[in-house]
Amino acid sequence: MAVGKRIEGLYGVIAEFHDAQELLTAANRTREAGYTSIDAFSPFPIHGLSDAIGFKHTKLSAIVLVTGILGGAGGFFMCWFANVIHYPLNIGGKPFNSWPAWIPITFETTVLLAAFGAVFGMLALNGLPMPYHPVFNVSRFEQASRDRFFLVIQARDPKFELKGVRDFLDSLHPREVTDVPW
Amino acid sequence: MAERDQPPIQDAGLTNQLADVPHRFIPQPILEPGHSFASITDHISSIILRRKTPIGWMIGFGISLLGLGILNVTIAKLLFVGVGIWGINHPVGWGFDILNFVWWIGIGHAGTLISAILLLLHQEWRTSINRFAEAMTLFAVAAAGLYPALHTGRPWFDYWLFPYPNTMAIWPQFRSPLMWDVFAVSTYAIVSLLFWYVGLIPDLATLRDRAGNKVARIIYGMGSLGWRGSAKHWHRYEHAYLLLAGLSTPLVLSVHTIVSFDFAVALLPGWHATFFPPYFVAGAIVAGFAMVLTLAIPLRKAFKLEGFITTKHLENMGKVMLATGLMVFYSYAVELFMAYYSGDPFERYTFINRLTGPYKHMWYALIICNGLAPNLMWVRRFRTSPMMLFITAQFVNVGMWLERFVIIPSSLSRDFLPSSWGTYHGTRWDWSMYIGSIGLFLFLLFLFIRFLPMISIFEMRTMLPEAQAHSAEEQH
């Protein structure tokens, strides 16, 4: 099997670990060994694990900033348009453009759209909902939501070579190494 | 969350080392020693998946269904006859309906406070109570939302409150505090729901992987959105969760602030006060913590969760109840002082009337419930006794209801013109609506504790010392 060539029907090779420290160390060593298409799975967030698999930034903050600004501007515009342009009510000659009275609604729409940005942005960036994923084909993967930790090297990694990857993962002292079919 | 000064778990060594230190200075554990990732997962998920439905749950659910039935009958009667079945009249146009709306909304606030503000403040003890406190928020907001929706008189036109393109070519009045309320409460309900659901996603994945029954696997699987615990996902997830906490913090403060604007913006003596927003927010927090205690104490007993919701949690909640209770008591004092200091005869009369008028017993009962009862929490023995905490929380629950009664009908019934004075009493339909809304709240709560994890499983896992891993670079 040539290096870097896609292997039919294989998503990658997965290794199972017993605790968070083993997984973090293994993930760091895998990245240092030059693998780039890797992912780690744990039952809870582990500090430093995303760095260890070479994932640094998320665009989520920028998304939330933009949706928040849109929410604020949109909310204020709605009040201004309704009360000044489209449906002005003259009450005792008071000014139509009474902007302080619109701040509460502007604030609420800002928070609402920013929250939408945070939740739906997170789900979209994560590619969720995704009912099927190849890692679910590994029967022991059910334990990833309980007390087991997994590290996968994907077949699309340029350095991927089946035997070499199996041996490499074995050298990290996992509990078990399994191939992940598509 | 990884860095903090105190160890989250009390290990056996610490107790021996501190053997000669008086007991009260030894840090109390926030998670019973001896748990593992597996035992936490199994214990919490078994409440939902393994056990047969407990008989106590059946009885409680039955009672809540009865309450829900009373609510349905009341609403049906209301739709046929109109709001005249309630005790509202001229000049008291806001009675039990607005009173109970404010009471329920206030109760909801503790959930967001626990889930968002305490998260930002790195208060790790929040972890075992945040899930059901958030659920309590949602159900309290649902119960609260019923009241203004029905109080409009023709609830089938409630959608007119929302700005939508319409053939009548009219818009809602965005300068009105009542419209602010529509936006604040609906935003609060939606954001609380999102926050709660995002917190549930990893736990739903746990339930999906552990459910024996195929239907349950499919339903929990759909709810989990295919969550697989990838490190990249966790990274964005934690980011989103913190952002939501940061957004919810000003939101929760804004909601009761805006509710208080409903009163403060009006010119009525007893309502027209600039300090209403902080006064209402403090009241909301004390009311919410009282309700969290009211629910947590029986739940931890019934489902044997003492290892997760420890005495430490109860004590901390008692302290929050004491601190915010004192703020509320201070607000009552400021209210009285400002009435005197304003020099305004109408304002002064309103408060003299509160202390000596037809509703004076409400005011004295309020001072006993909210002013005096929380002071029991100064005593450590009471703060650590579930029974005393429960009793104090009941005083506060009643006290917060009385507070809103004192603010709403007693002010409305005595405004500027003696010729328009009146009296107000709730009718039996007011009471049945109130009991019914408690039924709705309990109905939703019983469903929640039966079908969803009432303690956040994945966050409890992070409380274990072995959840803290370090990269090689960090270790030296």
PDB file of N, CA and C in Angstrom, chain B residues 407-443:
ATOM      1  N   ILE B 407     -46.649  45.271  46.816  1.00  0.00           N
ATOM      2  CA  ILE B 407     -46.318  46.277  45.802  1.00  0.00           C
ATOM      3  C   ILE B 407     -47.510  46.516  44.879  1.00  0.00           C
ATOM      4  N   ILE B 408     -48.175  45.449  44.439  1.00  0.00           N
ATOM      5  CA  ILE B 408     -49.151  45.631  43.350  1.00  0.00           C
ATOM      6  C   ILE B 408     -50.527  46.063  43.863  1.00  0.00           C
ATOM      7  N   PRO B 409     -51.340  45.187  44.474  1.00  0.00           N
ATOM      8  CA  PRO B 409     -52.691  45.659  44.809  1.00  0.00           C
ATOM      9  C   PRO B 409     -52.714  46.770  45.862  1.00  0.00           C
ATOM     10  N   SER B 410     -51.788  46.723  46.823  1.00  0.00           N
ATOM     11  CA  SER B 410     -51.917  47.744  47.875  1.00  0.00           C
ATOM     12  C   SER B 410     -51.580  49.124  47.325  1.00  0.00           C
ATOM     13  N   SER B 411     -50.663  49.215  46.327  1.00  0.00           N
ATOM     14  CA  SER B 411     -50.397  50.535  45.736  1.00  0.00           C
ATOM     15  C   SER B 411     -51.536  50.954  44.809  1.00  0.00           C
ATOM     16  N   LEU B 412     -52.011  49.992  44.002  1.00  0.00           N
ATOM     17  CA  LEU B 412     -53.050  50.341  43.025  1.00  0.00           C
ATOM     18  C   LEU B 412     -54.349  50.777  43.698  1.00  0.00           C
ATOM     19  N   SER B 413     -54.635  50.174  44.866  1.00  0.00           N
ATOM     20  CA  SER B 413     -55.944  50.431  45.469  1.00  0.00           C
ATOM     21  C   SER B 413     -55.996  51.816  46.132  1.00  0.00           C
ATOM     22  N   ARG B 414     -54.838  52.462  46.291  1.00  0.00           N
ATOM     23  CA  ARG B 414     -54.822  53.792  46.932  1.00  0.00           C
ATOM     24  C   ARG B 414     -53.971  54.739  46.083  1.00  0.00           C
ATOM     25  N   ASP B 415     -54.543  55.262  45.008  1.00  0.00           N
ATOM     26  CA  ASP B 415     -53.729  56.177  44.206  1.00  0.00           C
ATOM     27  C   ASP B 415     -54.044  57.627  44.565  1.00  0.00           C
ATOM     28  N   PHE B 416     -53.932  58.553  43.626  1.00  0.00           N
ATOM     29  CA  PHE B 416     -53.989  59.978  43.965  1.00  0.00           C
ATOM     30  C   PHE B 416     -55.363  60.435  44.448  1.00  0.00           C
ATOM     31  N   LEU B 417     -56.410  59.930  43.844  1.00  0.00           N
ATOM     32  CA  LEU B 417     -57.744  60.443  44.133  1.00  0.00           C
ATOM     33  C   LEU B 417     -58.509  59.518  45.065  1.00  0.00           C
ATOM     34  N   PRO B 418     -58.847  59.985  46.269  1.00  0.00           N
ATOM     35  CA  PRO B 418     -59.619  59.112  47.171  1.00  0.00           C
ATOM     36  C   PRO B 418     -60.922  58.628  46.541  1.00  0.00           C
ATOM     37  N   SER B 419     -61.490  59.399  45.622  1.00  0.00           N
ATOM     38  CA  SER B 419     -62.756  58.967  45.015  1.00  0.00           C
ATOM     39  C   SER B 419     -62.572  57.711  44.164  1.00  0.00           C
ATOM     40  N   SER B 420     -61.334  57.442  43.712  1.00  0.00           N
ATOM     41  CA  SER B 420     -61.129  56.238  42.899  1.00  0.00           C
ATOM     42  C   SER B 420     -60.496  55.101  43.689  1.00  0.00           C
ATOM     43  N   TRP B 421     -60.460  55.239  44.998  1.00  0.00           N
ATOM     44  CA  TRP B 421     -59.892  54.141  45.776  1.00  0.00           C
ATOM     45  C   TRP B 421     -60.800  52.915  45.718  1.00  0.00           C
ATOM     46  N   GLY B 422     -60.184  51.762  45.960  1.00  0.00           N
ATOM     47  CA  GLY B 422     -60.981  50.533  45.966  1.00  0.00           C
ATOM     48  C   GLY B 422     -60.291  49.478  46.808  1.00  0.00           C
ATOM     49  N   THR B 423     -60.842  48.283  46.745  1.00  0.00           N
ATOM     50  CA  THR B 423     -60.181  47.175  47.437  1.00  0.00           C
ATOM     51  C   THR B 423     -60.056  46.025  46.457  1.00  0.00           C
ATOM     52  N   TYR B 424     -59.182  45.122  46.812  1.00  0.00           N
ATOM     53  CA  TYR B 424     -58.929  43.998  45.918  1.00  0.00           C
ATOM     54  C   TYR B 424     -58.812  42.715  46.721  1.00  0.00           C
ATOM     55  N   HIS B 425     -59.464  41.675  46.223  1.00  0.00           N
ATOM     56  CA  HIS B 425     -59.254  40.333  46.772  1.00  0.00           C
ATOM     57  C   HIS B 425     -59.237  39.355  45.617  1.00  0.00           C
ATOM     58  N   GLY B 426     -58.362  38.350  45.713  1.00  0.00           N
ATOM     59  CA  GLY B 426     -58.367  37.294  44.704  1.00  0.00           C
ATOM     60  C   GLY B 426     -59.633  36.466  44.837  1.00  0.00           C
ATOM     61  N   THR B 427     -60.222  36.080  43.705  1.00  0.00           N
ATOM     62  CA  THR B 427     -61.385  35.191  43.757  1.00  0.00           C
ATOM     63  C   THR B 427     -60.898  33.744  43.769  1.00  0.00           C
ATOM     64  N   ARG B 428     -61.841  32.803  43.829  1.00  0.00           N
ATOM     65  CA  ARG B 428     -61.394  31.401  43.818  1.00  0.00           C
ATOM     66  C   ARG B 428     -60.768  31.045  42.484  1.00  0.00           C
ATOM     67  N   TRP B 429     -61.153  31.773  41.410  1.00  0.00           N
ATOM     68  CA  TRP B 429     -60.511  31.484  40.120  1.00  0.00           C
ATOM     69  C   TRP B 429     -59.081  32.002  40.094  1.00  0.00           C
ATOM     70  N   ASP B 430     -58.824  33.091  40.821  1.00  0.00           N
ATOM     71  CA  ASP B 430     -57.436  33.543  40.959  1.00  0.00           C
ATOM     72  C   ASP B 430     -56.604  32.469  41.652  1.00  0.00           C
ATOM     73  N   TRP B 431     -57.187  31.932  42.736  1.00  0.00           N
ATOM     74  CA  TRP B 431     -56.444  30.914  43.484  1.00  0.00           C
ATOM     75  C   TRP B 431     -56.281  29.641  42.662  1.00  0.00           C
ATOM     76  N   SER B 432     -57.330  29.271  41.909  1.00  0.00           N
ATOM     77  CA  SER B 432     -57.206  28.021  41.144  1.00  0.00           C
ATOM     78  C   SER B 432     -56.177  28.190  40.027  1.00  0.00           C
ATOM     79  N   MET B 433     -56.094  29.401  39.498  1.00  0.00           N
ATOM     80  CA  MET B 433     -55.075  29.670  38.472  1.00  0.00           C
ATOM     81  C   MET B 433     -53.678  29.557  39.085  1.00  0.00           C
ATOM     82  N   TYR B 434     -53.527  30.073  40.303  1.00  0.00           N
ATOM     83  CA  TYR B 434     -52.228  30.018  40.973  1.00  0.00           C
ATOM     84  C   TYR B 434     -51.849  28.567  41.279  1.00  0.00           C
ATOM     85  N   ILE B 435     -52.795  27.840  41.854  1.00  0.00           N
ATOM     86  CA  ILE B 435     -52.521  26.426  42.152  1.00  0.00           C
ATOM     87  C   ILE B 435     -52.248  25.669  40.853  1.00  0.00           C
ATOM     88  N   GLY B 436     -53.016  25.999  39.817  1.00  0.00           N
ATOM     89  CA  GLY B 436     -52.825  25.348  38.523  1.00  0.00           C
ATOM     90  C   GLY B 436     -51.452  25.618  37.939  1.00  0.00           C
ATOM     91  N   SER B 437     -50.948  26.848  38.109  1.00  0.00           N
ATOM     92  CA  SER B 437     -49.635  27.135  37.538  1.00  0.00           C
ATOM     93  C   SER B 437     -48.553  26.393  38.312  1.00  0.00           C
ATOM     94  N   ILE B 438     -48.760  26.187  39.618  1.00  0.00           N
ATOM     95  CA  ILE B 438     -47.817  25.357  40.376  1.00  0.00           C
ATOM     96  C   ILE B 438     -47.892  23.926  39.844  1.00  0.00           C
ATOM     97  N   GLY B 439     -49.112  23.477  39.512  1.00  0.00           N
ATOM     98  CA  GLY B 439     -49.288  22.145  38.931  1.00  0.00           C
ATOM     99  C   GLY B 439     -48.533  22.001  37.625  1.00  0.00           C
ATOM    100  N   LEU B 440     -48.614  23.015  36.765  1.00  0.00           N
ATOM    101  CA  LEU B 440     -47.895  22.976  35.491  1.00  0.00           C
ATOM    102  C   LEU B 440     -46.385  22.881  35.724  1.00  0.00           C
ATOM    103  N   PHE B 441     -45.911  23.699  36.656  1.00  0.00           N
ATOM    104  CA  PHE B 441     -44.483  23.716  36.985  1.00  0.00           C
ATOM    105  C   PHE B 441     -44.029  22.329  37.457  1.00  0.00           C
ATOM    106  N   LEU B 442     -44.795  21.750  38.380  1.00  0.00           N
ATOM    107  CA  LEU B 442     -44.417  20.435  38.907  1.00  0.00           C
ATOM    108  C   LEU B 442     -44.539  19.351  37.843  1.00  0.00           C
ATOM    109  N   PHE B 443     -45.553  19.460  36.998  1.00  0.00           N
ATOM    110  CA  PHE B 443     -45.753  18.490  35.915  1.00  0.00           C
ATOM    111  C   PHE B 443     -44.509  18.439  35.018  1.00  0.00           C
TER     112      PHE B 443
END
